[in-house]
Amino acid sequence: MDNPAFRFRPPVWLDEATSTNDVVKERVAEGLAESGDVVAARRQTRGRGRMDAVWESSQEGDLTFSFYWTGAVPIAALGSLAMSCALGVRDFLAVRNVASTCKWPNDVLVGDAKICGILAEGGSLGGGGNRYGLVVGIGVNLRRVNGRSGRFNRAIATLEDYVQDMPPQQALLDGVLASLQPRIDAWQRLGFAAVRDDLLANFWGMGKSVSAKTAKGKVEGVVTGLGENGELCLRRPDGTDVAVSSVTALEGWDVNP
């Protein structure tokens, strides 16, 4: 794919933001954003995940940031950027001897507990061709926040559970960006194939029975892996295979505390 090498620009830090994704989207709308721009907030008041799930971060309790990516890729590949980022976060954790896995379509888990969530938003840049712009928000749990696990009805992991002498947020962000950059660069140059094997080697949920609600109806099956563009592959009870890329619900996939 004909894209320049992807590189992050020096991050902009905010003491507080409603959502770093919203801040970056505002800069995009004003024509002030470039590919590789990063905005981080020490606290988010209205952060969110997929399907508008609310995620309020705390001062020093989380690492929350968003970046802007633009490039020319097949439209079918856009959805796999989040999983490529999940793999980059997994790389960052591995350097710190924290074993983690990537959960489709946008989470990183330690065991069965969520330590990172990712939200990608955006679309075509217009003007013809296959150029797109995406704002990608990433949140990493750094420290325990009272009541969060019960409020979200899921098991939560934090970096402090595994790492002593926690570095400051700025240093942690630099480390995450250093791990993300080569994964994103490979993805935009070579497509999902550049990261698929590594994702499958570090993939959570293989063999789980799920029920996916899509625009075309419900699909039930056992998870068998990832498709050519990052789709979730299922084997139906009748032995046939299907790949789903966009779901409104995925029953049997969530992890409870």
PDB file of C-alpha atoms in Angstrom:
ATOM      1  CA  MET A   1       0.000   0.000   0.000  1.00  0.00           C
ATOM      2  CA  ASP A   2       1.345   3.415  -0.982  1.00  0.00           C
ATOM      3  CA  ASN A   3       1.596   5.154   2.382  1.00  0.00           C
ATOM      4  CA  PRO A   4       4.491   7.010   3.999  1.00  0.00           C
ATOM      5  CA  ALA A   5       6.006   5.392   7.070  1.00  0.00           C
ATOM      6  CA  PHE A   6       3.758   5.903  10.080  1.00  0.00           C
ATOM      7  CA  ARG A   7       5.337   7.918  12.873  1.00  0.00           C
ATOM      8  CA  PHE A   8       3.860   9.418  16.028  1.00  0.00           C
ATOM      9  CA  ARG A   9       4.307  13.116  16.674  1.00  0.00           C
ATOM     10  CA  PRO A  10       5.164  14.407  20.182  1.00  0.00           C
ATOM     11  CA  PRO A  11       2.067  13.981  22.363  1.00  0.00           C
ATOM     12  CA  VAL A  12       0.004  16.910  23.629  1.00  0.00           C
ATOM     13  CA  TRP A  13      -0.956  16.473  27.300  1.00  0.00           C
ATOM     14  CA  LEU A  14      -4.176  17.865  28.818  1.00  0.00           C
ATOM     15  CA  ASP A  15      -4.980  17.893  32.529  1.00  0.00           C
ATOM     16  CA  GLU A  16      -8.597  16.998  31.775  1.00  0.00           C
ATOM     17  CA  ALA A  17     -10.791  16.298  28.761  1.00  0.00           C
ATOM     18  CA  THR A  18     -14.281  14.985  28.169  1.00  0.00           C
ATOM     19  CA  SER A  19     -12.804  12.487  25.713  1.00  0.00           C
ATOM     20  CA  THR A  20      -9.458  12.518  23.945  1.00  0.00           C
ATOM     21  CA  ASN A  21     -11.210  11.095  20.870  1.00  0.00           C
ATOM     22  CA  ASP A  22     -13.496  14.135  20.842  1.00  0.00           C
ATOM     23  CA  VAL A  23     -10.541  16.502  21.197  1.00  0.00           C
ATOM     24  CA  VAL A  24      -8.766  14.936  18.220  1.00  0.00           C
ATOM     25  CA  LYS A  25     -11.974  14.879  16.154  1.00  0.00           C
ATOM     26  CA  GLU A  26     -12.438  18.589  16.824  1.00  0.00           C
ATOM     27  CA  ARG A  27      -8.905  19.250  15.587  1.00  0.00           C
ATOM     28  CA  VAL A  28      -9.590  17.162  12.495  1.00  0.00           C
ATOM     29  CA  ALA A  29     -12.764  19.160  11.790  1.00  0.00           C
ATOM     30  CA  GLU A  30     -10.806  22.402  12.127  1.00  0.00           C
ATOM     31  CA  GLY A  31      -8.102  21.165   9.758  1.00  0.00           C
ATOM     32  CA  LEU A  32      -5.470  21.207  12.507  1.00  0.00           C
ATOM     33  CA  ALA A  33      -4.715  17.476  12.764  1.00  0.00           C
ATOM     34  CA  GLU A  34      -1.991  15.490  11.012  1.00  0.00           C
ATOM     35  CA  SER A  35      -1.499  11.751  10.846  1.00  0.00           C
ATOM     36  CA  GLY A  36       0.428  10.674  13.933  1.00  0.00           C
ATOM     37  CA  ASP A  37      -0.890  13.437  16.207  1.00  0.00           C
ATOM     38  CA  VAL A  38      -1.419  12.271  19.810  1.00  0.00           C
ATOM     39  CA  VAL A  39      -3.539  13.840  22.556  1.00  0.00           C
ATOM     40  CA  ALA A  40      -3.401  12.437  26.105  1.00  0.00           C
ATOM     41  CA  ALA A  41      -5.439  13.408  29.168  1.00  0.00           C
ATOM     42  CA  ARG A  42      -4.594  12.833  32.788  1.00  0.00           C
ATOM     43  CA  ARG A  43      -8.327  12.487  33.403  1.00  0.00           C
ATOM     44  CA  GLN A  44     -11.337  11.911  31.144  1.00  0.00           C
ATOM     45  CA  THR A  45     -14.836  12.813  32.290  1.00  0.00           C
ATOM     46  CA  ARG A  46     -16.825  11.277  29.436  1.00  0.00           C
ATOM     47  CA  GLY A  47     -14.589   8.665  27.883  1.00  0.00           C
ATOM     48  CA  ARG A  48     -16.375   5.882  26.036  1.00  0.00           C
ATOM     49  CA  GLY A  49     -15.947   2.517  24.454  1.00  0.00           C
ATOM     50  CA  ARG A  50     -17.750   0.549  21.762  1.00  0.00           C
ATOM     51  CA  MET A  51     -21.559   0.845  21.654  1.00  0.00           C
ATOM     52  CA  ASP A  52     -21.314   4.094  23.700  1.00  0.00           C
ATOM     53  CA  ALA A  53     -20.178   2.379  26.887  1.00  0.00           C
ATOM     54  CA  VAL A  54     -19.077   5.111  29.334  1.00  0.00           C
ATOM     55  CA  TRP A  55     -15.606   4.914  30.852  1.00  0.00           C
ATOM     56  CA  GLU A  56     -14.626   7.726  33.229  1.00  0.00           C
ATOM     57  CA  SER A  57     -10.911   7.717  33.961  1.00  0.00           C
ATOM     58  CA  SER A  58      -9.214   8.920  37.119  1.00  0.00           C
ATOM     59  CA  GLN A  59      -6.182  11.095  37.795  1.00  0.00           C
ATOM     60  CA  GLU A  60      -3.118   8.799  37.654  1.00  0.00           C
ATOM     61  CA  GLY A  61      -5.424   5.744  37.586  1.00  0.00           C
ATOM     62  CA  ASP A  62      -5.404   5.369  33.819  1.00  0.00           C
ATOM     63  CA  LEU A  63      -3.435   6.124  30.703  1.00  0.00           C
ATOM     64  CA  THR A  64      -5.901   7.629  28.229  1.00  0.00           C
ATOM     65  CA  PHE A  65      -4.915   8.987  24.831  1.00  0.00           C
ATOM     66  CA  SER A  66      -6.000   9.199  21.205  1.00  0.00           C
ATOM     67  CA  PHE A  67      -4.129   9.456  17.946  1.00  0.00           C
ATOM     68  CA  TYR A  68      -5.012  10.339  14.373  1.00  0.00           C
ATOM     69  CA  TRP A  69      -4.202   8.099  11.436  1.00  0.00           C
ATOM     70  CA  THR A  70      -4.690   8.811   7.746  1.00  0.00           C
ATOM     71  CA  GLY A  71      -3.790   6.631   4.815  1.00  0.00           C
ATOM     72  CA  ALA A  72      -4.892   4.641   1.792  1.00  0.00           C
ATOM     73  CA  VAL A  73      -6.076   1.115   2.572  1.00  0.00           C
ATOM     74  CA  PRO A  74      -8.917  -1.105   1.322  1.00  0.00           C
ATOM     75  CA  ILE A  75     -12.094  -0.234   3.200  1.00  0.00           C
ATOM     76  CA  ALA A  76     -12.410  -3.819   4.417  1.00  0.00           C
ATOM     77  CA  ALA A  77      -9.117  -3.437   6.286  1.00  0.00           C
ATOM     78  CA  LEU A  78     -10.149  -0.420   8.379  1.00  0.00           C
ATOM     79  CA  GLY A  79     -11.743  -2.473  11.132  1.00  0.00           C
ATOM     80  CA  SER A  80      -8.501  -4.318  11.831  1.00  0.00           C
ATOM     81  CA  LEU A  81      -6.558  -1.230  12.919  1.00  0.00           C
ATOM     82  CA  ALA A  82      -7.944  -1.580  16.446  1.00  0.00           C
ATOM     83  CA  MET A  83      -6.709  -5.172  16.671  1.00  0.00           C
ATOM     84  CA  SER A  84      -3.299  -4.122  15.342  1.00  0.00           C
ATOM     85  CA  CYS A  85      -3.189  -1.554  18.150  1.00  0.00           C
ATOM     86  CA  ALA A  86      -4.222  -4.220  20.663  1.00  0.00           C
ATOM     87  CA  LEU A  87      -1.206  -6.227  19.540  1.00  0.00           C
ATOM     88  CA  GLY A  88       1.012  -3.189  20.051  1.00  0.00           C
ATOM     89  CA  VAL A  89      -0.274  -2.791  23.611  1.00  0.00           C
ATOM     90  CA  ARG A  90       0.379  -6.501  24.163  1.00  0.00           C
ATOM     91  CA  ASP A  91       3.966  -5.895  22.991  1.00  0.00           C
ATOM     92  CA  PHE A  92       4.307  -3.041  25.494  1.00  0.00           C
ATOM     93  CA  LEU A  93       3.089  -5.285  28.323  1.00  0.00           C
ATOM     94  CA  ALA A  94       5.364  -8.140  27.259  1.00  0.00           C
ATOM     95  CA  VAL A  95       8.425  -5.905  27.623  1.00  0.00           C
ATOM     96  CA  ARG A  96       7.337  -5.489  31.245  1.00  0.00           C
ATOM     97  CA  ASN A  97       6.880  -9.263  31.686  1.00  0.00           C
ATOM     98  CA  VAL A  98       3.087  -8.997  31.734  1.00  0.00           C
ATOM     99  CA  ALA A  99       1.519 -11.804  29.684  1.00  0.00           C
ATOM    100  CA  SER A 100      -1.607 -10.657  27.867  1.00  0.00           C
ATOM    101  CA  THR A 101      -3.872 -11.607  24.976  1.00  0.00           C
ATOM    102  CA  CYS A 102      -5.911  -9.719  22.396  1.00  0.00           C
ATOM    103  CA  LYS A 103      -9.707 -10.015  22.529  1.00  0.00           C
ATOM    104  CA  TRP A 104     -11.684  -9.243  19.372  1.00  0.00           C
ATOM    105  CA  PRO A 105     -12.454  -6.579  18.358  1.00  0.00           C
ATOM    106  CA  ASN A 106     -10.667  -4.075  20.597  1.00  0.00           C
ATOM    107  CA  ASP A 107      -9.518  -5.261  24.036  1.00  0.00           C
ATOM    108  CA  VAL A 108      -6.353  -6.502  25.728  1.00  0.00           C
ATOM    109  CA  LEU A 109      -6.735  -8.971  28.598  1.00  0.00           C
ATOM    110  CA  VAL A 110      -4.490 -10.330  31.329  1.00  0.00           C
ATOM    111  CA  GLY A 111      -5.954 -13.738  31.968  1.00  0.00           C
ATOM    112  CA  ASP A 112      -9.681 -13.052  31.696  1.00  0.00           C
ATOM    113  CA  ALA A 113      -9.409  -9.486  33.044  1.00  0.00           C
ATOM    114  CA  LYS A 114      -9.479  -6.385  30.850  1.00  0.00           C
ATOM    115  CA  ILE A 115      -6.452  -4.107  31.079  1.00  0.00           C
ATOM    116  CA  CYS A 116      -6.930  -2.063  27.889  1.00  0.00           C
ATOM    117  CA  GLY A 117      -9.743  -0.949  25.602  1.00  0.00           C
ATOM    118  CA  ILE A 118      -9.555   0.631  22.156  1.00  0.00           C
ATOM    119  CA  LEU A 119     -12.062   2.677  20.148  1.00  0.00           C
ATOM    120  CA  ALA A 120     -11.538   3.620  16.479  1.00  0.00           C
ATOM    121  CA  GLU A 121     -13.811   6.191  14.828  1.00  0.00           C
ATOM    122  CA  GLY A 122     -13.779   7.821  11.409  1.00  0.00           C
ATOM    123  CA  GLY A 123     -14.190   7.107   7.739  1.00  0.00           C
ATOM    124  CA  SER A 124     -13.502   8.335   4.232  1.00  0.00           C
ATOM    125  CA  LEU A 125     -11.599  11.571   3.713  1.00  0.00           C
ATOM    126  CA  GLY A 126     -13.543  12.178   0.515  1.00  0.00           C
ATOM    127  CA  GLY A 127     -12.206  13.425  -2.773  1.00  0.00           C
ATOM    128  CA  GLY A 128     -12.261   9.974  -4.353  1.00  0.00           C
ATOM    129  CA  GLY A 129      -9.827   7.137  -3.888  1.00  0.00           C
ATOM    130  CA  ASN A 130      -9.502   4.975  -0.838  1.00  0.00           C
ATOM    131  CA  ARG A 131      -8.047   7.441   1.646  1.00  0.00           C
ATOM    132  CA  TYR A 132      -9.425   7.314   5.171  1.00  0.00           C
ATOM    133  CA  GLY A 133      -8.936   9.023   8.489  1.00  0.00           C
ATOM    134  CA  LEU A 134      -9.390   7.314  11.845  1.00  0.00           C
ATOM    135  CA  VAL A 135      -9.233   8.616  15.397  1.00  0.00           C
ATOM    136  CA  VAL A 136      -8.102   5.824  17.711  1.00  0.00           C
ATOM    137  CA  GLY A 137      -8.597   6.106  21.467  1.00  0.00           C
ATOM    138  CA  ILE A 138      -6.729   3.822  23.860  1.00  0.00           C
ATOM    139  CA  GLY A 139      -7.195   3.423  27.598  1.00  0.00           C
ATOM    140  CA  VAL A 140      -4.864   1.353  29.791  1.00  0.00           C
ATOM    141  CA  ASN A 141      -5.770   0.632  33.416  1.00  0.00           C
ATOM    142  CA  LEU A 142      -2.836   1.710  35.572  1.00  0.00           C
ATOM    143  CA  ARG A 143      -4.171   1.526  39.117  1.00  0.00           C
ATOM    144  CA  ARG A 144      -7.217   0.210  40.974  1.00  0.00           C
ATOM    145  CA  VAL A 145     -10.253   2.504  41.009  1.00  0.00           C
ATOM    146  CA  ASN A 146     -12.842   1.777  43.700  1.00  0.00           C
ATOM    147  CA  GLY A 147     -16.078   0.337  42.352  1.00  0.00           C
ATOM    148  CA  ARG A 148     -15.051   0.161  38.700  1.00  0.00           C
ATOM    149  CA  SER A 149     -15.093  -3.631  38.326  1.00  0.00           C
ATOM    150  CA  GLY A 150     -18.561  -3.973  39.822  1.00  0.00           C
ATOM    151  CA  ARG A 151     -19.915  -0.970  37.928  1.00  0.00           C
ATOM    152  CA  PHE A 152     -18.912  -2.424  34.571  1.00  0.00           C
ATOM    153  CA  ASN A 153     -19.675  -6.048  35.480  1.00  0.00           C
ATOM    154  CA  ARG A 154     -16.343  -7.309  34.212  1.00  0.00           C
ATOM    155  CA  ALA A 155     -13.019  -8.391  35.622  1.00  0.00           C
ATOM    156  CA  ILE A 156     -10.437  -5.592  35.567  1.00  0.00           C
ATOM    157  CA  ALA A 157      -6.635  -5.860  35.566  1.00  0.00           C
ATOM    158  CA  THR A 158      -4.262  -2.969  36.180  1.00  0.00           C
ATOM    159  CA  LEU A 159      -0.594  -2.437  35.445  1.00  0.00           C
ATOM    160  CA  GLU A 160       0.168  -1.928  39.145  1.00  0.00           C
ATOM    161  CA  ASP A 161      -0.965  -5.527  39.762  1.00  0.00           C
ATOM    162  CA  TYR A 162       2.155  -6.711  37.933  1.00  0.00           C
ATOM    163  CA  VAL A 163       4.671  -3.850  37.816  1.00  0.00           C
ATOM    164  CA  GLN A 164       6.469  -2.397  40.820  1.00  0.00           C
ATOM    165  CA  ASP A 165       7.685   1.205  40.873  1.00  0.00           C
ATOM    166  CA  MET A 166       5.121   2.461  38.372  1.00  0.00           C
ATOM    167  CA  PRO A 167       6.629   5.066  36.004  1.00  0.00           C
ATOM    168  CA  PRO A 168       4.757   8.370  35.481  1.00  0.00           C
ATOM    169  CA  GLN A 169       2.053   8.562  32.850  1.00  0.00           C
ATOM    170  CA  GLN A 170       4.253  10.433  30.386  1.00  0.00           C
ATOM    171  CA  ALA A 171       6.927   7.727  30.442  1.00  0.00           C
ATOM    172  CA  LEU A 172       4.309   5.001  30.098  1.00  0.00           C
ATOM    173  CA  LEU A 173       2.773   6.760  27.090  1.00  0.00           C
ATOM    174  CA  ASP A 174       6.189   6.977  25.428  1.00  0.00           C
ATOM    175  CA  GLY A 175       6.581   3.226  25.929  1.00  0.00           C
ATOM    176  CA  VAL A 176       3.153   2.397  24.546  1.00  0.00           C
ATOM    177  CA  LEU A 177       3.685   4.593  21.484  1.00  0.00           C
ATOM    178  CA  ALA A 178       7.062   2.949  20.829  1.00  0.00           C
ATOM    179  CA  SER A 179       5.349  -0.459  20.766  1.00  0.00           C
ATOM    180  CA  LEU A 180       2.359   0.704  18.728  1.00  0.00           C
ATOM    181  CA  GLN A 181       4.290   2.483  15.984  1.00  0.00           C
ATOM    182  CA  PRO A 182       5.840  -0.553  14.219  1.00  0.00           C
ATOM    183  CA  ARG A 183       2.567  -2.492  14.361  1.00  0.00           C
ATOM    184  CA  ILE A 184       0.594   0.367  12.802  1.00  0.00           C
ATOM    185  CA  ASP A 185       3.283   0.982  10.188  1.00  0.00           C
ATOM    186  CA  ALA A 186       3.301  -2.699   9.180  1.00  0.00           C
ATOM    187  CA  TRP A 187      -0.512  -2.779   9.069  1.00  0.00           C
ATOM    188  CA  GLN A 188      -0.792   0.258   6.783  1.00  0.00           C
ATOM    189  CA  ARG A 189       1.935  -1.006   4.423  1.00  0.00           C
ATOM    190  CA  LEU A 190       1.057  -4.710   4.237  1.00  0.00           C
ATOM    191  CA  GLY A 191      -2.493  -4.949   5.534  1.00  0.00           C
ATOM    192  CA  PHE A 192      -3.865  -7.195   8.240  1.00  0.00           C
ATOM    193  CA  ALA A 193      -1.642 -10.046   7.009  1.00  0.00           C
ATOM    194  CA  ALA A 194       1.314  -8.254   8.630  1.00  0.00           C
ATOM    195  CA  VAL A 195      -0.108  -8.791  12.126  1.00  0.00           C
ATOM    196  CA  ARG A 196      -2.539 -11.703  11.743  1.00  0.00           C
ATOM    197  CA  ASP A 197      -0.181 -14.532  12.734  1.00  0.00           C
ATOM    198  CA  ASP A 198       1.042 -12.706  15.840  1.00  0.00           C
ATOM    199  CA  LEU A 199      -2.537 -11.914  16.813  1.00  0.00           C
ATOM    200  CA  LEU A 200      -3.590 -15.535  16.441  1.00  0.00           C
ATOM    201  CA  ALA A 201      -0.636 -16.586  18.598  1.00  0.00           C
ATOM    202  CA  ASN A 202      -1.862 -14.190  21.304  1.00  0.00           C
ATOM    203  CA  PHE A 203      -5.613 -14.451  20.767  1.00  0.00           C
ATOM    204  CA  TRP A 204      -8.199 -14.756  23.535  1.00  0.00           C
ATOM    205  CA  GLY A 205     -11.350 -16.825  23.104  1.00  0.00           C
ATOM    206  CA  MET A 206     -10.441 -19.518  20.603  1.00  0.00           C
ATOM    207  CA  GLY A 207     -13.038 -22.294  20.823  1.00  0.00           C
ATOM    208  CA  LYS A 208     -15.645 -20.233  22.698  1.00  0.00           C
ATOM    209  CA  SER A 209     -19.289 -20.630  21.673  1.00  0.00           C
ATOM    210  CA  VAL A 210     -20.859 -17.273  20.849  1.00  0.00           C
ATOM    211  CA  SER A 211     -23.957 -15.779  19.297  1.00  0.00           C
ATOM    212  CA  ALA A 212     -23.322 -12.735  17.091  1.00  0.00           C
ATOM    213  CA  LYS A 213     -26.076 -10.285  16.208  1.00  0.00           C
ATOM    214  CA  THR A 214     -25.378  -8.653  12.844  1.00  0.00           C
ATOM    215  CA  ALA A 215     -27.322  -6.487  10.415  1.00  0.00           C
ATOM    216  CA  LYS A 216     -28.226  -9.689   8.554  1.00  0.00           C
ATOM    217  CA  GLY A 217     -29.426 -11.574  11.622  1.00  0.00           C
ATOM    218  CA  LYS A 218     -28.020 -13.829  14.333  1.00  0.00           C
ATOM    219  CA  VAL A 219     -25.033 -16.114  13.748  1.00  0.00           C
ATOM    220  CA  GLU A 220     -24.112 -18.816  16.251  1.00  0.00           C
ATOM    221  CA  GLY A 221     -20.900 -20.796  16.288  1.00  0.00           C
ATOM    222  CA  VAL A 222     -17.534 -21.631  17.806  1.00  0.00           C
ATOM    223  CA  VAL A 223     -14.683 -19.142  17.416  1.00  0.00           C
ATOM    224  CA  THR A 224     -12.010 -20.521  15.071  1.00  0.00           C
ATOM    225  CA  GLY A 225      -9.789 -17.491  14.509  1.00  0.00           C
ATOM    226  CA  LEU A 226      -9.513 -14.298  12.469  1.00  0.00           C
ATOM    227  CA  GLY A 227     -10.248 -13.673   8.792  1.00  0.00           C
ATOM    228  CA  GLU A 228      -8.126 -11.983   6.135  1.00  0.00           C
ATOM    229  CA  ASN A 229      -9.303  -8.526   7.202  1.00  0.00           C
ATOM    230  CA  GLY A 230      -9.605  -9.153  10.940  1.00  0.00           C
ATOM    231  CA  GLU A 231     -13.103 -10.594  10.968  1.00  0.00           C
ATOM    232  CA  LEU A 232     -14.102 -12.992  13.743  1.00  0.00           C
ATOM    233  CA  CYS A 233     -14.377 -16.476  12.234  1.00  0.00           C
ATOM    234  CA  LEU A 234     -17.048 -18.866  13.505  1.00  0.00           C
ATOM    235  CA  ARG A 235     -17.913 -22.462  12.737  1.00  0.00           C
ATOM    236  CA  ARG A 236     -21.666 -23.012  12.780  1.00  0.00           C
ATOM    237  CA  PRO A 237     -23.248 -26.095  14.334  1.00  0.00           C
ATOM    238  CA  ASP A 238     -23.751 -27.515  10.820  1.00  0.00           C
ATOM    239  CA  GLY A 239     -19.975 -27.364  10.194  1.00  0.00           C
ATOM    240  CA  THR A 240     -19.998 -24.378   7.819  1.00  0.00           C
ATOM    241  CA  ASP A 241     -17.751 -21.382   8.422  1.00  0.00           C
ATOM    242  CA  VAL A 242     -18.677 -17.705   8.535  1.00  0.00           C
ATOM    243  CA  ALA A 243     -16.751 -14.483   9.217  1.00  0.00           C
ATOM    244  CA  VAL A 244     -18.391 -11.525  10.987  1.00  0.00           C
ATOM    245  CA  SER A 245     -16.896  -8.043  10.947  1.00  0.00           C
ATOM    246  CA  SER A 246     -19.587  -5.816  12.444  1.00  0.00           C
ATOM    247  CA  VAL A 247     -21.834  -6.875  15.301  1.00  0.00           C
ATOM    248  CA  THR A 248     -24.421  -5.113  17.442  1.00  0.00           C
ATOM    249  CA  ALA A 249     -24.051  -7.712  20.194  1.00  0.00           C
ATOM    250  CA  LEU A 250     -21.874 -10.734  20.865  1.00  0.00           C
ATOM    251  CA  GLU A 251     -23.377 -13.019  23.470  1.00  0.00           C
ATOM    252  CA  GLY A 252     -21.062 -15.407  25.302  1.00  0.00           C
ATOM    253  CA  TRP A 253     -18.034 -13.190  24.626  1.00  0.00           C
ATOM    254  CA  ASP A 254     -17.962 -10.956  27.690  1.00  0.00           C
ATOM    255  CA  VAL A 255     -15.933 -11.820  30.765  1.00  0.00           C
ATOM    256  CA  ASN A 256     -17.648 -11.375  34.134  1.00  0.00           C
ATOM    257  CA  PRO A 257     -15.838 -10.642  37.408  1.00  0.00           C
TER     258      PRO A 257
END
